[in-house]
Structure formats: C-alpha cells, structure tokens
PDB file of C-alpha atoms in Angstrom:
ATOM      1  CA  MET A 289      39.098-116.026  89.398  1.00 53.00           C
ATOM      2  CA  THR A 290      41.739-113.651  90.727  1.00 56.00           C
ATOM      3  CA  ARG A 291      40.969-111.713  93.853  1.00 55.00           C
ATOM      4  CA  THR A 292      40.542-107.984  93.294  1.00 54.00           C
ATOM      5  CA  THR A 293      41.332-105.701  96.192  1.00 53.00           C
ATOM      6  CA  THR A 294      40.351-102.075  96.065  1.00 56.00           C
ATOM      7  CA  GLY A 295      41.037-100.968  99.621  1.00 60.00           C
ATOM      8  CA  ARG A 296      37.653 -99.292  99.859  1.00 77.00           C
ATOM      9  CA  GLU A 297      34.225 -99.995 101.204  1.00 86.00           C
ATOM     10  CA  LEU A 298      31.088-100.109  99.100  1.00 92.00           C
ATOM     11  CA  THR A 299      28.754 -97.169  99.629  1.00 92.00           C
ATOM     12  CA  ASN A 300      25.185 -97.776 100.732  1.00 92.00           C
ATOM     13  CA  ASP A 301      23.958 -96.774  97.269  1.00 94.00           C
ATOM     14  CA  GLN A 302      26.256 -99.320  95.639  1.00 94.00           C
ATOM     15  CA  ARG A 303      25.056-101.993  98.058  1.00 95.00           C
ATOM     16  CA  GLN A 304      21.447-101.166  97.174  1.00 96.00           C
ATOM     17  CA  VAL A 305      22.210-101.340  93.432  1.00 95.00           C
ATOM     18  CA  ILE A 306      23.913-104.716  93.881  1.00 95.00           C
ATOM     19  CA  TYR A 307      20.943-106.109  95.814  1.00 95.00           C
ATOM     20  CA  LEU A 308      18.416-104.793  93.281  1.00 94.00           C
ATOM     21  CA  ASN A 309      20.485-106.227  90.437  1.00 94.00           C
ATOM     22  CA  LEU A 310      20.532-109.627  92.129  1.00 95.00           C
ATOM     23  CA  LEU A 311      16.814-109.384  92.833  1.00 92.00           C
ATOM     24  CA  GLN A 312      16.086-108.732  89.139  1.00 93.00           C
ATOM     25  CA  GLN A 313      18.075-111.810  88.122  1.00 92.00           C
ATOM     26  CA  TYR A 314      16.460-114.004  90.800  1.00 90.00           C
ATOM     27  CA  SER A 315      14.012-116.491  89.273  1.00 88.00           C
ATOM     28  CA  HIS A 316      12.668-119.933  90.155  1.00 87.00           C
ATOM     29  CA  GLU A 317      14.116-119.723  93.684  1.00 85.00           C
ATOM     30  CA  ARG A 318      17.665-119.410  92.283  1.00 88.00           C
ATOM     31  CA  LEU A 319      20.236-116.948  91.040  1.00 88.00           C
ATOM     32  CA  PRO A 320      21.766-117.672  87.619  1.00 88.00           C
ATOM     33  CA  ILE A 321      25.238-119.185  87.398  1.00 89.00           C
ATOM     34  CA  ARG A 322      28.116-116.628  87.265  1.00 90.00           C
ATOM     35  CA  CYS A 323      25.775-113.858  88.404  1.00 92.00           C
ATOM     36  CA  MET A 324      27.717-113.049  91.587  1.00 92.00           C
ATOM     37  CA  PRO A 325      31.225-113.200  90.067  1.00 93.00           C
ATOM     38  CA  ASN A 326      30.097-110.893  87.246  1.00 93.00           C
ATOM     39  CA  LEU A 327      28.720-108.361  89.724  1.00 93.00           C
ATOM     40  CA  ALA A 328      31.881-108.670  91.809  1.00 93.00           C
ATOM     41  CA  ARG A 329      33.979-107.842  88.763  1.00 94.00           C
ATOM     42  CA  GLN A 330      31.690-104.946  87.850  1.00 93.00           C
ATOM     43  CA  PHE A 331      31.919-103.369  91.327  1.00 92.00           C
ATOM     44  CA  GLN A 332      35.587-104.350  91.825  1.00 92.00           C
ATOM     45  CA  THR A 333      34.948-106.369  94.947  1.00 93.00           C
ATOM     46  CA  THR A 334      34.878-110.039  95.898  1.00 93.00           C
ATOM     47  CA  ARG A 335      32.199-112.637  95.287  1.00 93.00           C
ATOM     48  CA  LYS A 336      31.976-113.147  99.034  1.00 95.00           C
ATOM     49  CA  THR A 337      31.020-109.480  99.520  1.00 94.00           C
ATOM     50  CA  ILE A 338      28.249-109.789  96.924  1.00 94.00           C
ATOM     51  CA  GLN A 339      27.101-113.016  98.568  1.00 95.00           C
ATOM     52  CA  GLY A 340      27.005-111.307 101.976  1.00 95.00           C
ATOM     53  CA  ILE A 341      24.905-108.437 100.616  1.00 96.00           C
ATOM     54  CA  TRP A 342      22.449-110.920  99.085  1.00 95.00           C
ATOM     55  CA  THR A 343      22.232-112.962 102.297  1.00 95.00           C
ATOM     56  CA  ARG A 344      21.690-109.901 104.505  1.00 95.00           C
ATOM     57  CA  GLY A 345      19.068-108.559 102.119  1.00 95.00           C
ATOM     58  CA  GLN A 346      17.165-111.836 102.097  1.00 94.00           C
ATOM     59  CA  GLU A 347      17.352-112.222 105.902  1.00 95.00           C
ATOM     60  CA  SER A 348      16.145-108.684 106.569  1.00 94.00           C
ATOM     61  CA  MET A 349      13.399-109.093 103.956  1.00 92.00           C
ATOM     62  CA  ALA A 350      12.164-112.227 105.711  1.00 93.00           C
ATOM     63  CA  ALA A 351      12.310-110.600 109.156  1.00 94.00           C
ATOM     64  CA  THR A 352      10.914-107.121 108.488  1.00 93.00           C
ATOM     65  CA  GLY A 353       9.545-107.162 104.953  1.00 92.00           C
ATOM     66  CA  VAL A 354      12.125-104.564 103.872  1.00 92.00           C
ATOM     67  CA  ALA A 355      15.574-105.419 102.532  1.00 92.00           C
ATOM     68  CA  ASP A 356      18.245-103.588 104.538  1.00 94.00           C
ATOM     69  CA  VAL A 357      21.704-103.911 103.002  1.00 94.00           C
ATOM     70  CA  ARG A 358      23.237-100.767 104.498  1.00 94.00           C
ATOM     71  CA  SER A 359      26.690-100.969 106.043  1.00 92.00           C
ATOM     72  CA  ARG A 360      26.660-101.587 109.783  1.00 90.00           C
ATOM     73  CA  LYS A 361      30.097-100.063 110.197  1.00 89.00           C
ATOM     74  CA  LYS A 362      29.125 -96.405 110.698  1.00 86.00           C
ATOM     75  CA  GLY A 363      29.322 -95.373 114.337  1.00 83.00           C
ATOM     76  CA  HIS A 364      30.985 -98.623 115.388  1.00 87.00           C
ATOM     77  CA  CYS A 365      34.522 -98.021 114.173  1.00 88.00           C
ATOM     78  CA  GLY A 366      37.306 -95.719 115.210  1.00 89.00           C
ATOM     79  CA  ARG A 367      38.607 -94.705 118.591  1.00 89.00           C
ATOM     80  CA  PRO A 368      35.968 -94.491 121.329  1.00 89.00           C
ATOM     81  CA  LEU A 369      35.251 -91.023 122.678  1.00 85.00           C
ATOM     82  CA  LYS A 370      37.037 -90.057 125.872  1.00 90.00           C
ATOM     83  CA  PHE A 371      34.269 -87.695 127.001  1.00 90.00           C
ATOM     84  CA  THR A 372      30.639 -87.419 125.950  1.00 91.00           C
ATOM     85  CA  VAL A 373      29.272 -84.041 124.862  1.00 91.00           C
ATOM     86  CA  GLU A 374      27.246 -83.851 128.089  1.00 94.00           C
ATOM     87  CA  GLU A 375      30.373 -84.407 130.212  1.00 94.00           C
ATOM     88  CA  ILE A 376      32.223 -81.693 128.298  1.00 93.00           C
ATOM     89  CA  GLU A 377      29.340 -79.230 128.720  1.00 93.00           C
ATOM     90  CA  ALA A 378      29.233 -79.987 132.454  1.00 95.00           C
ATOM     91  CA  ARG A 379      32.979 -79.353 132.756  1.00 94.00           C
ATOM     92  CA  ILE A 380      32.680 -76.066 130.858  1.00 93.00           C
ATOM     93  CA  LYS A 381      29.793 -74.890 133.045  1.00 93.00           C
ATOM     94  CA  ALA A 382      31.848 -75.689 136.153  1.00 95.00           C
ATOM     95  CA  VAL A 383      34.577 -73.276 135.000  1.00 94.00           C
ATOM     96  CA  PRO A 384      34.171 -69.649 136.167  1.00 93.00           C
ATOM     97  CA  PRO A 385      33.374 -67.167 133.354  1.00 88.00           C
ATOM     98  CA  PHE A 386      36.716 -65.330 133.542  1.00 88.00           C
ATOM     99  CA  ALA A 387      38.532 -68.600 132.725  1.00 89.00           C
ATOM    100  CA  ARG A 388      36.423 -69.206 129.608  1.00 88.00           C
ATOM    101  CA  THR A 389      37.770 -66.316 127.561  1.00 87.00           C
ATOM    102  CA  THR A 390      40.032 -68.304 125.209  1.00 90.00           C
ATOM    103  CA  TYR A 391      40.257 -71.898 124.059  1.00 92.00           C
ATOM    104  CA  THR A 392      43.626 -72.203 125.797  1.00 95.00           C
ATOM    105  CA  SER A 393      42.386 -70.989 129.172  1.00 94.00           C
ATOM    106  CA  LEU A 394      39.236 -73.098 128.879  1.00 94.00           C
ATOM    107  CA  ALA A 395      41.306 -76.145 127.926  1.00 95.00           C
ATOM    108  CA  HIS A 396      43.576 -75.630 130.935  1.00 96.00           C
ATOM    109  CA  ALA A 397      40.624 -75.222 133.310  1.00 95.00           C
ATOM    110  CA  THR A 398      38.630 -78.219 132.013  1.00 94.00           C
ATOM    111  CA  GLY A 399      41.439 -80.649 131.223  1.00 94.00           C
ATOM    112  CA  ILE A 400      40.142 -81.078 127.660  1.00 94.00           C
ATOM    113  CA  SER A 401      42.465 -80.129 124.820  1.00 94.00           C
ATOM    114  CA  ALA A 402      41.891 -76.884 122.940  1.00 95.00           C
ATOM    115  CA  ALA A 403      41.805 -78.801 119.643  1.00 95.00           C
ATOM    116  CA  THR A 404      38.953 -80.979 120.936  1.00 93.00           C
ATOM    117  CA  LEU A 405      37.012 -77.923 122.097  1.00 94.00           C
ATOM    118  CA  CYS A 406      37.566 -76.211 118.744  1.00 94.00           C
ATOM    119  CA  ARG A 407      36.490 -79.351 116.857  1.00 93.00           C
ATOM    120  CA  LEU A 408      33.287 -79.614 118.899  1.00 93.00           C
ATOM    121  CA  VAL A 409      32.438 -75.959 118.242  1.00 93.00           C
ATOM    122  CA  LYS A 410      33.091 -76.443 114.530  1.00 94.00           C
ATOM    123  CA  ALA A 411      30.887 -79.564 114.475  1.00 92.00           C
ATOM    124  CA  LYS A 412      28.194 -77.537 116.320  1.00 91.00           C
ATOM    125  CA  LYS A 413      28.120 -79.993 119.229  1.00 89.00           C
ATOM    126  CA  ILE A 414      28.715 -77.115 121.654  1.00 89.00           C
ATOM    127  CA  ARG A 415      27.931 -73.444 121.060  1.00 88.00           C
ATOM    128  CA  ARG A 416      30.373 -70.586 121.211  1.00 85.00           C
ATOM    129  CA  ARG A 417      29.242 -67.602 123.232  1.00 82.00           C
ATOM    130  CA  THR A 418      30.680 -64.124 123.104  1.00 78.00           C
ATOM    131  CA  SER A 419      30.199 -61.141 125.334  1.00 73.00           C
ATOM    132  CA  ARG A 420      30.350 -57.624 123.950  1.00 70.00           C
ATOM    133  CA  LEU A 421      33.274 -55.528 125.043  1.00 73.00           C
ATOM    134  CA  LYS A 422      31.669 -52.383 123.698  1.00 74.00           C
ATOM    135  CA  PRO A 423      27.977 -51.586 124.058  1.00 74.00           C
ATOM    136  CA  LEU A 424      25.927 -51.234 120.896  1.00 79.00           C
ATOM    137  CA  LEU A 425      25.474 -47.643 119.803  1.00 83.00           C
ATOM    138  CA  THR A 426      21.993 -46.184 119.739  1.00 89.00           C
ATOM    139  CA  ASP A 427      21.019 -43.557 117.169  1.00 91.00           C
ATOM    140  CA  LYS A 428      21.396 -40.798 119.767  1.00 93.00           C
ATOM    141  CA  HIS A 429      24.913 -41.945 120.677  1.00 91.00           C
ATOM    142  CA  LYS A 430      25.877 -42.065 116.988  1.00 92.00           C
ATOM    143  CA  GLU A 431      24.685 -38.498 116.490  1.00 94.00           C
ATOM    144  CA  ASP A 432      26.564 -37.331 119.596  1.00 93.00           C
ATOM    145  CA  ARG A 433      29.774 -38.959 118.376  1.00 91.00           C
ATOM    146  CA  LEU A 434      29.419 -37.461 114.903  1.00 93.00           C
ATOM    147  CA  SER A 435      28.853 -33.994 116.332  1.00 96.00           C
ATOM    148  CA  PHE A 436      31.893 -34.438 118.582  1.00 94.00           C
ATOM    149  CA  VAL A 437      34.084 -35.440 115.634  1.00 94.00           C
ATOM    150  CA  ARG A 438      32.802 -32.576 113.479  1.00 95.00           C
ATOM    151  CA  SER A 439      33.672 -30.081 116.215  1.00 93.00           C
ATOM    152  CA  PHE A 440      37.395 -30.452 115.444  1.00 86.00           C
TER     153      PHE A 440
END
C-alpha cells in the first residue's frame, strides 16, 4: 500500500468518526482484516494513525469508561509565551496613566510590543479603557447650546 500524505491533522470529529466506525466493525474480540487500511484510504491518512486512534480509544475506555480520542496537540505546540497575561496586566498597572494613552507609548513604557498589546486586546485577554475628553451633555446643556446657535 502506498503511503498517502496530506499535510494535515485529523479533526477531533474525524477521530471520533474513525473510532466509532472501528467500534461498529469490532466483533469476537477482533477487527476484520483490511478494516484499518480501508479507513486510512477513506480519511486520506496512514494505517498507523488509524491504529493509534483505536489503541488510544481502547486504553481510555479501559481506564475511565469513556473513549477519548481527541488530539492532545492543542495547547502544547507553538512558541511558548514570553509573558503571561497576569504579568502583562501587572506591567500595565505599573505604568502611570499619562503614559497609557496610545499603544506605542504603552509599549515603550512596559517593554511589550504594541502588536502584542493590540493582539491581547483583540483576543479580549486584556480590556481597553478610554477616558472621555468631553463631558456628556445633559438635556439642559443641549438646550443651552441650541439656543446659543439659534441666536446667530
């Protein structure tokens, strides 16, 4: 059998479907011959991947009573974070308010890049706060301003 490479990971839903498919075919303490290669061809992956999903499902079923075939990759790959969110918040709070007006000035004062600060705000890890430059107008102030404008 030729090896098929797709350059992608199986989603958790696909992993669950594969395990359930294998579980349906499981009888008399065995899986039928050519079952795994057929599934591998169907999902465009290798037989070893299918075998690993089956093994993990069986092991977790024996240990906990629930088959867990989810990917363990999430949260454990990629570059490690330089600063935690708590460290960043502490650095921001240490900066005086007048130096927090723009991302650039805040980045210079904290030593954290403006792009990182912007990304954290966008991901809602830290909150953006604004201060009003102009006070809110009350109804009386609005009437006074309208009467002033109409006087011309």
